[in-house]
Short mmCIF file of C-alpha atoms in Angstrom, two decimals:
data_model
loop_
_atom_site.label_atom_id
_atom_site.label_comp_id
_atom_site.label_asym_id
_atom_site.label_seq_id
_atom_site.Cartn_x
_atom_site.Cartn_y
_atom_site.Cartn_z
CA UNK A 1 42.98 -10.08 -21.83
CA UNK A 2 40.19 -9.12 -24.20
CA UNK A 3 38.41 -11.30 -26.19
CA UNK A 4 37.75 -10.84 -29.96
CA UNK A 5 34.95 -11.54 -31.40
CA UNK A 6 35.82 -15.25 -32.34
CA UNK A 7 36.55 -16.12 -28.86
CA UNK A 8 33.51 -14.39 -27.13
CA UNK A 9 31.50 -16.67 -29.60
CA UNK A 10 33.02 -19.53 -28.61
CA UNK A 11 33.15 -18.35 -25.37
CA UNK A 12 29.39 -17.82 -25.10
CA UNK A 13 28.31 -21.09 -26.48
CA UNK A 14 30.46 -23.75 -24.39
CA UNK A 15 29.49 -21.67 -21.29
CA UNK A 16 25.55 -22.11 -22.44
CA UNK A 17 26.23 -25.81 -23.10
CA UNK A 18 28.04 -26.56 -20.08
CA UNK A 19 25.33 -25.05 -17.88
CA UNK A 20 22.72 -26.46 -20.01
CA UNK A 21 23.89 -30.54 -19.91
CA UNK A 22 25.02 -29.96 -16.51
CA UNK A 23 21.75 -29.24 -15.35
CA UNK A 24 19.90 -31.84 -17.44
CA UNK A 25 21.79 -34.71 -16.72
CA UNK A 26 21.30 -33.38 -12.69
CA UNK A 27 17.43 -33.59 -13.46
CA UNK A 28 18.26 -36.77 -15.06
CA UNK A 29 19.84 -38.73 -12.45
CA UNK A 30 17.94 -37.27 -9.27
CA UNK A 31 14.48 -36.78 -10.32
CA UNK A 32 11.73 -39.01 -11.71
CA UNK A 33 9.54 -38.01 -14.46
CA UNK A 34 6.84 -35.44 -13.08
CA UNK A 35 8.36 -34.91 -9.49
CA UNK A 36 9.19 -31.45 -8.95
CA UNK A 37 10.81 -29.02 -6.05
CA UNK A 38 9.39 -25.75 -5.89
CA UNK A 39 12.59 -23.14 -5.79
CA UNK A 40 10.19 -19.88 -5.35
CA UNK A 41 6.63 -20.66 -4.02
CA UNK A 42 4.42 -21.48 -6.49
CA UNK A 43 5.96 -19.33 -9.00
CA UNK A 44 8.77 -20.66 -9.49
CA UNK A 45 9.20 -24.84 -9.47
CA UNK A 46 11.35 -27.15 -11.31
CA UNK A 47 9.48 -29.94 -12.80
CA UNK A 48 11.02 -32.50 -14.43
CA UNK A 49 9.50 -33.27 -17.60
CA UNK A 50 11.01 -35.04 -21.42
CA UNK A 51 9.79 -33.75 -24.48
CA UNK A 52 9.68 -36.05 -27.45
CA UNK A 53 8.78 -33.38 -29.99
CA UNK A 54 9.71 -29.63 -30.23
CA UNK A 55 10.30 -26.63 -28.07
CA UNK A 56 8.23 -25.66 -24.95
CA UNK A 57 6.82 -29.53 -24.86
CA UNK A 58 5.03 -29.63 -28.67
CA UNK A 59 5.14 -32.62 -30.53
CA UNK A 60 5.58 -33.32 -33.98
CA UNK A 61 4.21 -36.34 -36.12
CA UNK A 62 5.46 -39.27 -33.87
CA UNK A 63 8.78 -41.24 -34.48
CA UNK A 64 9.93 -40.03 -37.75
CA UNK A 65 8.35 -36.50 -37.22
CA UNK A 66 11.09 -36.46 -34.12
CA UNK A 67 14.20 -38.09 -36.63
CA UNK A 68 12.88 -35.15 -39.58
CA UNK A 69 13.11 -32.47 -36.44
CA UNK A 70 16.04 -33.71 -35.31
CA UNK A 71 17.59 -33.45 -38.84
CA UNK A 72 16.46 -30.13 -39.23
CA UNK A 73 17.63 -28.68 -36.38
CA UNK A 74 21.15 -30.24 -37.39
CA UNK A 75 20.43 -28.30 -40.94
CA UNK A 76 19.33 -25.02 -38.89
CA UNK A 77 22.96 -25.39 -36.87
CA UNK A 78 25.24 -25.50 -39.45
CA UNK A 79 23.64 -22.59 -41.00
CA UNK A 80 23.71 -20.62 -38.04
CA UNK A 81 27.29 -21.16 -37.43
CA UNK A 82 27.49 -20.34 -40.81
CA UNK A 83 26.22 -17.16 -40.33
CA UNK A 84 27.87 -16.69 -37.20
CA UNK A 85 31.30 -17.12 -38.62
CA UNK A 86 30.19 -14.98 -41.80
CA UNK A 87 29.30 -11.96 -39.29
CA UNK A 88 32.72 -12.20 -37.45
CA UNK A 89 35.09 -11.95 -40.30
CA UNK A 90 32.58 -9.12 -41.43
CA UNK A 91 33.50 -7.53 -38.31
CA UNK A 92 29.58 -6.97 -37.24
CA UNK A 93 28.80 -4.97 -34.36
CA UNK A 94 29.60 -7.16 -31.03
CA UNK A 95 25.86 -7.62 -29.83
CA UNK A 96 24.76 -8.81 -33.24
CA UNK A 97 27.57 -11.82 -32.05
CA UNK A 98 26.16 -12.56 -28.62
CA UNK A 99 22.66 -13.11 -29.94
CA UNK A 100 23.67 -15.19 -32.59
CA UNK A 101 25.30 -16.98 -30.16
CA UNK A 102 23.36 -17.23 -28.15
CA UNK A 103 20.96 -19.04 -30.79
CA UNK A 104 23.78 -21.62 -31.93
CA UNK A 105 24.25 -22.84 -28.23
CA UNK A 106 20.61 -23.49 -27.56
CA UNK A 107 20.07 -25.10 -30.81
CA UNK A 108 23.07 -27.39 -30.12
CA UNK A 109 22.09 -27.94 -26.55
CA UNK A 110 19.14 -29.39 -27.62
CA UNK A 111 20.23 -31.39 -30.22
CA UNK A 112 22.44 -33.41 -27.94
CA UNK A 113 19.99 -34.25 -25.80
CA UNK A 114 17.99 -35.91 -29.29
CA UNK A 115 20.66 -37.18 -30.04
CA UNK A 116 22.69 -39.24 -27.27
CA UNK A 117 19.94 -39.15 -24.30
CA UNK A 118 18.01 -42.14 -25.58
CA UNK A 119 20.91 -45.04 -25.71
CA UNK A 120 22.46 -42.87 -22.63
CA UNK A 121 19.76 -42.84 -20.16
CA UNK A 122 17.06 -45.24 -19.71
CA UNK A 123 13.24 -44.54 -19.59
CA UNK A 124 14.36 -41.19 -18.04
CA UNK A 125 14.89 -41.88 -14.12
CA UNK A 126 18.62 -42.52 -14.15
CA UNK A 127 21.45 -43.27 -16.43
CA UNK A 128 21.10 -46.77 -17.86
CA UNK A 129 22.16 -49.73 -15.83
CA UNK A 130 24.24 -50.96 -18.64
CA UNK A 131 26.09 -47.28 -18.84
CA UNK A 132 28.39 -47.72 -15.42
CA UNK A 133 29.08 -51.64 -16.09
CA UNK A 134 32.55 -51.75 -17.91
CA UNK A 135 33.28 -55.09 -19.40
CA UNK A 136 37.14 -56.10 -19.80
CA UNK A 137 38.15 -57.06 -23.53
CA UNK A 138 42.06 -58.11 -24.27
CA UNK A 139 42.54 -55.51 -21.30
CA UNK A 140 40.84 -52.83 -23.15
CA UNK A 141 37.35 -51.42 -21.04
CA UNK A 142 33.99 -50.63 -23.23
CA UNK A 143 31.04 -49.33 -22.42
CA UNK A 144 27.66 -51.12 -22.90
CA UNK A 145 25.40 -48.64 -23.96
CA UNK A 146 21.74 -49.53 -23.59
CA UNK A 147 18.49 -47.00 -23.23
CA UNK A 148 15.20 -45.97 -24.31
CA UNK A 149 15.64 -44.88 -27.90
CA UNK A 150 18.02 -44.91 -31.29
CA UNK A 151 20.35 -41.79 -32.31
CA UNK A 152 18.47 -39.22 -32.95
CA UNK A 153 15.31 -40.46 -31.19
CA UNK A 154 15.79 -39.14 -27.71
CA UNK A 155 13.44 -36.97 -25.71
CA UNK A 156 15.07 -33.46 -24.77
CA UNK A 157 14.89 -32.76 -20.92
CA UNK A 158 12.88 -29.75 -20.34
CA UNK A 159 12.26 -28.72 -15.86
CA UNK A 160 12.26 -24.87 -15.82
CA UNK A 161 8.33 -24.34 -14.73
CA UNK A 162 6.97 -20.79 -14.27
CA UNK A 163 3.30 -20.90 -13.11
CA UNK A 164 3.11 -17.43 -12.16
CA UNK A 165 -1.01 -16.50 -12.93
CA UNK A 166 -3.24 -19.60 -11.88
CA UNK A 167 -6.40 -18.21 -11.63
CA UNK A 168 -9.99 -18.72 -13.17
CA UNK A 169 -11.66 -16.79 -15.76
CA UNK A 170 -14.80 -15.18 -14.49
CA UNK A 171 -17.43 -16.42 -15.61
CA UNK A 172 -19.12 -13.02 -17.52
CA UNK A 173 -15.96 -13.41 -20.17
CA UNK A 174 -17.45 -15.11 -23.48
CA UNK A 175 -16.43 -18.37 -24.27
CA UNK A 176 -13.79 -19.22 -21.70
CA UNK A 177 -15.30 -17.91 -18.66
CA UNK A 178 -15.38 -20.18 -16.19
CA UNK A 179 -12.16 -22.18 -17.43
CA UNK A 180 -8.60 -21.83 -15.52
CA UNK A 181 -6.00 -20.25 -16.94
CA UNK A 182 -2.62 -20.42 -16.09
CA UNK A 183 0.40 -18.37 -16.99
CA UNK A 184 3.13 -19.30 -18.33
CA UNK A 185 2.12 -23.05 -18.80
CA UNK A 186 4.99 -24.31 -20.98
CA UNK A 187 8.00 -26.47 -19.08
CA UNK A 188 11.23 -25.61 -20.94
CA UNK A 189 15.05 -25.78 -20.45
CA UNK A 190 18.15 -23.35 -20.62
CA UNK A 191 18.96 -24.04 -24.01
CA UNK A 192 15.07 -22.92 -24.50
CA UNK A 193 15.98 -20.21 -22.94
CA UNK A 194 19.24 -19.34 -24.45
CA UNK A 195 17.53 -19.47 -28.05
CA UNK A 196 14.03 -17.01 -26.55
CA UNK A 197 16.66 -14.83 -25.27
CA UNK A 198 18.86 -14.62 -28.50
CA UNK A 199 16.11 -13.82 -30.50
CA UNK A 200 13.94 -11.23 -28.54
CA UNK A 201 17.57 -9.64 -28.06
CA UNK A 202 18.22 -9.05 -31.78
CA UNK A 203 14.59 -8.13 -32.35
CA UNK A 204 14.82 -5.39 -29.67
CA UNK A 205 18.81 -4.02 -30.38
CA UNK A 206 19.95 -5.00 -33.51
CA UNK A 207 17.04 -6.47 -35.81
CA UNK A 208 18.50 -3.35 -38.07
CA UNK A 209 21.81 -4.94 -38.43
CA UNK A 210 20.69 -8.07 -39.23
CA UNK A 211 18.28 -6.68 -42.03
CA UNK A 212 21.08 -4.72 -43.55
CA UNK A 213 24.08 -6.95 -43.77
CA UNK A 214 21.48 -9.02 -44.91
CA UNK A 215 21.15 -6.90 -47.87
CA UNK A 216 24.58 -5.91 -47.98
CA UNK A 217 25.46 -9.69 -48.51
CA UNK A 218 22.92 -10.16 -50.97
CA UNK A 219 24.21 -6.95 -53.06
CA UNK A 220 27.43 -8.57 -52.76
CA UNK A 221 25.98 -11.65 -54.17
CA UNK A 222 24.86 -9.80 -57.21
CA UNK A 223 27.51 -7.64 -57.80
CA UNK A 224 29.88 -10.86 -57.98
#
């Protein structure tokens, strides 16, 4: 059976979330912050890491630069699904729908983790002891959640690590000569990855499309 466009959206972005949480909460329940296993020599290693702040392990103005992030990013999802469901009825070109899509689910992947991770997990070793203990009320069983941080406040689990240059720069190079320098230094996750992906792909295939029914809308706009 094919899939229209509507479905392969869907499609695309519960298969990206799936693989996404699956693989965090993994991390989260069999690592400890900073161990790591290295999966291809030194080139490849997964690292398990939280970051309280942005993509790729930046940070942004403590607590309430992390609820105003968190916020946005809710903000930049509903417009993107927006967007997304705007391009479908017009009937856009199916790649121009995978990348898009692509974007949504990693935007969304990581907004779960900001948002549920910190009363679901504790200081990020395991799930909570309070998560598994279910108390018995008039024969009805609730859950007694209890972690690290508020709604909103959680740290997003980043452990894909891809040291691939670790060299030094020689010394006879101005300025940093002498210094290491290692390649690529960031720790990230597959929604990360799902968003990097999205983008470069519409850059490289279909930046045109998105330019023009860009402009088509806005004509529209106008016209109306």
């Amino acid at each position: 059976m094919r899939l229209n466009k509507r479905q392969l959206a869907v499609l695309i972005v519960l298969l990206i979330l799936l693989i996404d949480q699956v693989f965090k909460v993994w991390i989260k329940t069999h690592f400890a912050i900073g161990d790591e296993v290295k999966v291809i020599g030194n080139w490849f290693i997964l690292h398990f890491t939280e970051n309280p702040g942005m993509a790729f392990g930046l940070k942004f103005w403590g607590i309430w630069g992390k609820i105003a992030l968190s916020i946005f990013r809710i903000g930049a999802i509903v417009a993107i699904g927006y967007y997304l469901n705007h391009l479908i009825k017009q009937n856009v070109k199916t790649g121009l729908i995978v990348g898009i899509s692509l974007i949504l689910a990693g935007a969304i992947g990581n907004i779960i983790d900001s948002a549920f991770y910190g009363f679901l997990f504790d200081t990020g070793t395991t799930y909570s002891e309070q998560f598994n203990q279910w108390v018995s009320y008039y024969g009805v069983s609730k859950l007694n959640f209890e972690g690290y941080a508020g709604f909103l406040q959680g740290c997003v689990v980043d452990m894909l690590y891809f040291p691939i240059i670790d060299t030094v720069i020689p010394d006879w190079v101005p300025i940093w000569g002498g210094q290491n320098f290692l390649f690529f230094r960031p720790v990230f996750n597959i929604a990360d990855s799902s968003i990097t992906i999205g983008v470069i792909y519409l850059l490289l295939f279909h930046r045109n499309s998105i330019f023009i029914n860009s402009k088509h809308q806005n004509q529209s706009n106008y016209e109306s």
